CSV table of C-alpha atoms in Angstrom, one decimal:
chain,number,residue,atom,x,y,z
A,1,LEU,CA,-5.5,15.8,3.7
A,2,ALA,CA,-4.5,13.7,6.7
A,3,LYS,CA,-0.7,13.7,7.2
A,4,THR,CA,0.7,10.7,9.1
A,5,THR,CA,3.7,10.6,11.3
A,6,GLN,CA,5.4,7.5,12.7
A,7,PRO,CA,8.7,6.8,14.4
A,8,ILE,CA,11.4,5.9,12.0
A,9,SER,CA,12.6,2.9,13.9
A,10,MET,CA,12.0,0.9,17.0
A,11,ASP,CA,13.9,-1.9,18.7
A,12,SER,CA,12.5,-4.7,20.8
A,13,TYR,CA,13.3,-8.2,22.2
A,14,GLU,CA,11.6,-11.4,21.6
A,15,GLY,CA,8.5,-12.0,23.8
A,16,GLN,CA,7.9,-8.3,24.4
A,17,GLU,CA,4.8,-6.3,23.5
A,18,VAL,CA,5.5,-3.6,20.9
A,19,ASN,CA,3.4,-0.5,20.4
A,20,ILE,CA,3.8,1.7,17.3
A,21,THR,CA,1.9,4.9,17.2
A,22,CYS,CA,0.9,6.9,14.2
A,23,SER,CA,-0.2,10.5,14.4
A,24,HIS,CA,-2.9,11.8,11.9
A,25,ASN,CA,-4.1,15.1,13.2
A,26,ASN,CA,-6.2,16.0,10.1
A,27,ILE,CA,-8.0,12.7,9.8
A,28,ALA,CA,-11.4,13.1,8.0
A,29,THR,CA,-14.7,11.8,9.2
A,30,ASN,CA,-14.9,9.0,6.6
A,31,ASP,CA,-11.2,8.0,6.9
A,32,TYR,CA,-10.3,4.5,8.1
A,33,ILE,CA,-6.9,3.6,9.7
A,34,THR,CA,-5.1,0.6,8.3
A,35,TRP,CA,-1.8,-1.0,9.2
A,36,TYR,CA,0.5,-3.0,7.0
A,37,GLN,CA,3.6,-5.1,7.5
A,38,GLN,CA,6.3,-5.2,4.8
A,39,PHE,CA,9.3,-7.5,4.5
A,40,PRO,CA,12.2,-6.6,2.1
A,41,SER,CA,11.3,-7.3,-1.5
A,42,GLN,CA,7.7,-8.0,-0.8
A,43,GLY,CA,4.5,-6.0,-1.0
A,44,PRO,CA,2.8,-4.6,2.1
A,45,ARG,CA,0.6,-7.1,3.9
A,46,PHE,CA,-2.6,-6.1,5.6
A,47,ILE,CA,-2.5,-6.5,9.4
A,48,ILE,CA,-5.5,-4.7,10.8
A,49,GLN,CA,-8.0,-1.9,10.2
A,50,GLY,CA,-10.2,0.3,12.4
A,51,TYR,CA,-12.4,3.3,12.5
A,52,LYS,CA,-12.6,4.0,16.2
A,53,THR,CA,-12.1,2.5,19.7
A,54,LYS,CA,-10.3,-0.9,19.7
A,55,VAL,CA,-10.0,-3.7,17.1
A,56,THR,CA,-8.3,-7.0,17.8
A,57,ASN,CA,-7.5,-9.9,15.5
A,58,GLU,CA,-5.3,-13.0,15.7
A,59,VAL,CA,-2.1,-11.1,15.2
A,60,ALA,CA,-2.5,-7.5,16.5
A,61,SER,CA,-4.6,-4.9,18.3
A,62,LEU,CA,-5.4,-1.4,17.1
A,63,PHE,CA,-6.2,1.3,19.6
A,64,ILE,CA,-7.9,4.5,18.4
A,65,PRO,CA,-8.7,7.3,20.9
A,66,ALA,CA,-12.0,9.1,20.7
A,67,ASP,CA,-10.5,12.1,18.8
A,68,ARG,CA,-9.0,9.7,16.2
A,69,LYS,CA,-5.9,11.9,15.8
A,70,SER,CA,-3.6,9.0,16.5
A,71,SER,CA,-3.7,5.2,16.5
A,72,THR,CA,-1.5,2.6,18.1
A,73,LEU,CA,-0.7,-0.8,16.6
A,74,SER,CA,0.0,-3.3,19.4
A,75,LEU,CA,2.0,-6.5,18.6
A,76,PRO,CA,1.9,-8.9,21.5
A,77,ARG,CA,4.9,-11.1,22.3
A,78,VAL,CA,6.9,-10.3,19.1
A,79,SER,CA,9.3,-12.8,17.6
A,80,LEU,CA,12.3,-12.5,15.3
A,81,SER,CA,10.0,-13.0,12.3
A,82,ASP,CA,8.1,-9.7,13.2
A,83,THR,CA,11.2,-7.7,12.1
A,84,ALA,CA,9.8,-5.6,9.3
A,85,VAL,CA,8.6,-2.2,8.3
A,86,TYR,CA,5.1,-1.2,9.5
A,87,TYR,CA,3.0,1.4,7.7
A,88,CYS,CA,-0.1,3.2,8.8
A,89,LEU,CA,-2.5,4.3,6.1
A,90,VAL,CA,-5.3,6.8,6.6
A,91,GLY,CA,-8.0,7.3,4.1
A,92,ASP,CA,-11.2,5.9,2.6
A,93,THR,CA,-11.1,3.9,-0.6
A,94,LEU,CA,-14.8,4.2,-1.0
A,95,ALA,CA,-14.3,7.9,-1.8
A,96,MET,CA,-12.4,6.8,-4.9
A,97,ASN,CA,-15.3,4.9,-6.3
A,98,TYR,CA,-16.9,6.3,-9.5
A,99,GLY,CA,-14.1,8.7,-10.0
A,100,GLY,CA,-14.0,10.3,-6.6
A,101,SER,CA,-11.1,11.8,-4.8
A,102,GLN,CA,-7.8,10.1,-5.1
A,103,GLY,CA,-5.9,12.3,-2.7
A,104,ASN,CA,-7.2,11.1,0.5
A,105,LEU,CA,-5.1,8.0,0.9
A,106,ILE,CA,-2.0,8.9,2.9
A,107,PHE,CA,0.7,6.4,3.8
A,108,GLY,CA,3.1,7.0,6.7
A,109,LYS,CA,6.8,6.8,6.0
A,110,GLY,CA,6.9,3.5,7.9
A,111,THR,CA,8.5,2.3,11.2
A,112,LYS,CA,11.3,-0.2,10.9
A,113,LEU,CA,10.9,-2.6,13.8
A,114,SER,CA,13.9,-4.7,14.7
A,115,VAL,CA,13.3,-7.6,17.1
A,116,LYS,CA,16.4,-9.1,18.8
A,117,PRO,CA,16.8,-12.4,20.5
B,1,ASP,CA,-7.8,-14.8,0.8
B,2,VAL,CA,-7.5,-11.8,-1.5
B,3,LYS,CA,-5.0,-12.5,-4.3
B,4,VAL,CA,-3.3,-9.7,-6.2
B,5,THR,CA,-0.9,-11.1,-8.7
B,6,GLN,CA,1.8,-9.3,-10.5
B,7,SER,CA,3.1,-11.2,-13.5
B,8,SER,CA,6.8,-10.2,-13.3
B,9,ARG,CA,8.8,-10.1,-10.1
B,10,TYR,CA,12.1,-8.9,-11.6
B,11,LEU,CA,12.7,-7.2,-14.9
B,12,VAL,CA,15.7,-5.6,-16.5
B,13,LYS,CA,15.0,-3.3,-19.4
B,14,ARG,CA,17.0,-0.9,-21.6
B,15,THR,CA,16.5,2.8,-21.7
B,16,GLY,CA,13.8,3.7,-24.3
B,17,GLU,CA,12.1,0.3,-24.2
B,18,LYS,CA,8.4,0.1,-23.8
B,19,VAL,CA,7.6,-1.8,-20.6
B,20,PHE,CA,4.3,-3.5,-19.6
B,21,LEU,CA,3.6,-4.5,-16.0
B,22,GLU,CA,0.6,-6.7,-15.5
B,23,CYS,CA,-1.6,-7.1,-12.5
B,24,VAL,CA,-4.6,-9.4,-11.9
B,25,GLN,CA,-6.9,-9.6,-8.9
B,26,ASP,CA,-9.3,-12.4,-8.2
B,27,MET,CA,-11.8,-10.7,-5.9
B,28,ASP,CA,-14.0,-8.7,-8.2
B,29,HIS,CA,-12.6,-5.4,-6.7
B,30,GLU,CA,-13.8,-2.2,-8.2
B,31,ASN,CA,-10.6,-0.1,-7.5
B,32,MET,CA,-7.1,-1.0,-8.7
B,33,PHE,CA,-3.9,1.0,-8.1
B,34,TRP,CA,-0.3,1.3,-9.2
B,35,TYR,CA,2.3,2.6,-6.8
B,36,ARG,CA,6.0,2.9,-6.9
B,37,GLN,CA,8.1,2.5,-3.8
B,38,ASP,CA,11.5,4.1,-3.4
B,39,PRO,CA,13.8,4.3,-0.4
B,40,GLY,CA,13.2,7.5,1.6
B,41,LEU,CA,10.1,8.4,-0.5
B,42,GLY,CA,7.7,5.8,0.6
B,43,LEU,CA,4.7,4.7,-1.5
B,44,ARG,CA,3.7,7.1,-4.3
B,45,LEU,CA,0.5,6.7,-6.3
B,46,ILE,CA,1.0,6.6,-10.1
B,47,TYR,CA,-2.5,5.9,-11.3
B,48,PHE,CA,-5.7,4.3,-10.1
B,49,SER,CA,-8.8,2.9,-11.8
B,50,TYR,CA,-12.3,2.8,-10.3
B,51,ASP,CA,-13.9,0.8,-13.1
B,52,VAL,CA,-13.2,-0.8,-16.4
B,53,LYS,CA,-11.7,1.7,-18.9
B,54,MET,CA,-11.8,4.4,-16.2
B,55,LYS,CA,-8.6,5.8,-14.8
B,56,GLU,CA,-7.4,8.7,-12.7
B,57,LYS,CA,-3.9,10.2,-12.3
B,58,GLY,CA,-2.2,9.8,-9.0
B,59,ASP,CA,0.7,11.9,-7.6
B,60,ILE,CA,3.3,10.9,-10.2
B,61,PRO,CA,1.7,9.9,-13.5
B,62,GLU,CA,4.4,11.5,-15.8
B,63,GLY,CA,6.1,8.9,-17.9
B,64,TYR,CA,3.4,6.3,-17.3
B,65,SER,CA,0.1,5.2,-18.7
B,66,VAL,CA,-2.4,2.5,-17.7
B,67,SER,CA,-5.0,0.2,-19.2
B,68,ARG,CA,-7.9,-1.5,-17.7
B,69,GLU,CA,-9.9,-3.4,-20.3
B,70,LYS,CA,-11.2,-6.0,-17.9
B,71,LYS,CA,-12.2,-5.6,-14.3
B,72,GLU,CA,-9.7,-8.0,-12.9
B,73,ARG,CA,-6.7,-6.7,-14.9
B,74,PHE,CA,-4.8,-3.4,-14.6
B,75,SER,CA,-1.7,-2.8,-16.6
B,76,LEU,CA,1.0,-0.2,-16.1
B,77,ILE,CA,2.9,1.0,-19.2
B,78,LEU,CA,6.2,2.8,-19.4
B,79,GLU,CA,6.1,4.2,-23.0
B,80,SER,CA,9.9,4.8,-23.0
B,81,ALA,CA,11.7,3.6,-20.0
B,82,SER,CA,14.3,5.8,-18.3
B,83,THR,CA,16.8,5.1,-15.6
B,84,SER,CA,14.7,7.3,-13.2
B,85,GLN,CA,12.0,4.7,-13.4
B,86,THR,CA,14.1,2.0,-11.8
B,87,SER,CA,12.0,1.1,-8.8
B,88,MET,CA,9.7,-1.3,-7.1
B,89,TYR,CA,6.2,-1.2,-8.5
B,90,LEU,CA,3.2,-2.3,-6.4
B,91,CYS,CA,-0.2,-3.1,-7.7
B,92,ALA,CA,-3.1,-3.1,-5.4
B,93,SER,CA,-6.9,-3.5,-5.4
B,94,SER,CA,-9.7,-2.5,-3.0
B,95,LEU,CA,-13.2,-3.1,-2.1
B,96,SER,CA,-14.9,-1.3,0.7
B,97,HIS,CA,-12.2,0.3,2.9
B,98,THR,CA,-9.2,-2.0,2.5
B,99,ILE,CA,-6.4,-2.0,0.0
B,100,TYR,CA,-4.6,-5.3,-0.8
B,101,PHE,CA,-1.2,-5.3,-2.4
B,102,GLY,CA,0.6,-7.6,-4.8
B,103,GLU,CA,4.1,-8.9,-4.2
B,104,GLY,CA,5.7,-6.2,-6.2
B,105,SER,CA,7.7,-5.9,-9.4
B,106,TRP,CA,11.3,-4.9,-9.3
B,107,LEU,CA,12.2,-3.0,-12.5
B,108,THR,CA,15.7,-2.0,-13.4
B,109,VAL,CA,16.3,0.2,-16.4
B,110,VAL,CA,19.8,0.2,-17.7
């Protein structure tokens, strides 16, 4: 099973770019990498997902090197409202269809990002 | 947008009570999940379901059961609530490779 490791916390200032890296040395061939944002007392919110190389959407970019043993979430020009906990998830929900394996979804412990003015 | 709705945001129950947590998703997703989230322990999978009436145990199923009578609805049942089950409970659903979460249900057992 892929085990994920993230920094416990990070500090940044408004307007800066923030990069959060997740290590997942044992990632399986069919695993995808997904990042979530969570505010206090709310459920995790989907940010971005990728399999390899680089993915970009309107809020973030995800960089995945060729060996896929890590991934980096990049948040451009953060604001105070980006203060939250960020989780990486490695796994493949398709493997769970029709009673398949349930053990391949691994959440990281989360990175608490604090953005200061 | 994907919508996963948990019917109760905050509940307070007494020890020994039977507790139902309801979850509905509106995207015709095959898979549905129940997690609990505790400080320092992260998200832990209780049960998941890959089809109507089908269920699989997750990492911490003890003290819980689930029901999925319709595709869009997945219920978590605490047969006899205990104080150790005080937690935030998260329902989720997935199609293809992405899991979407509900807003969470805060359960306090006194």
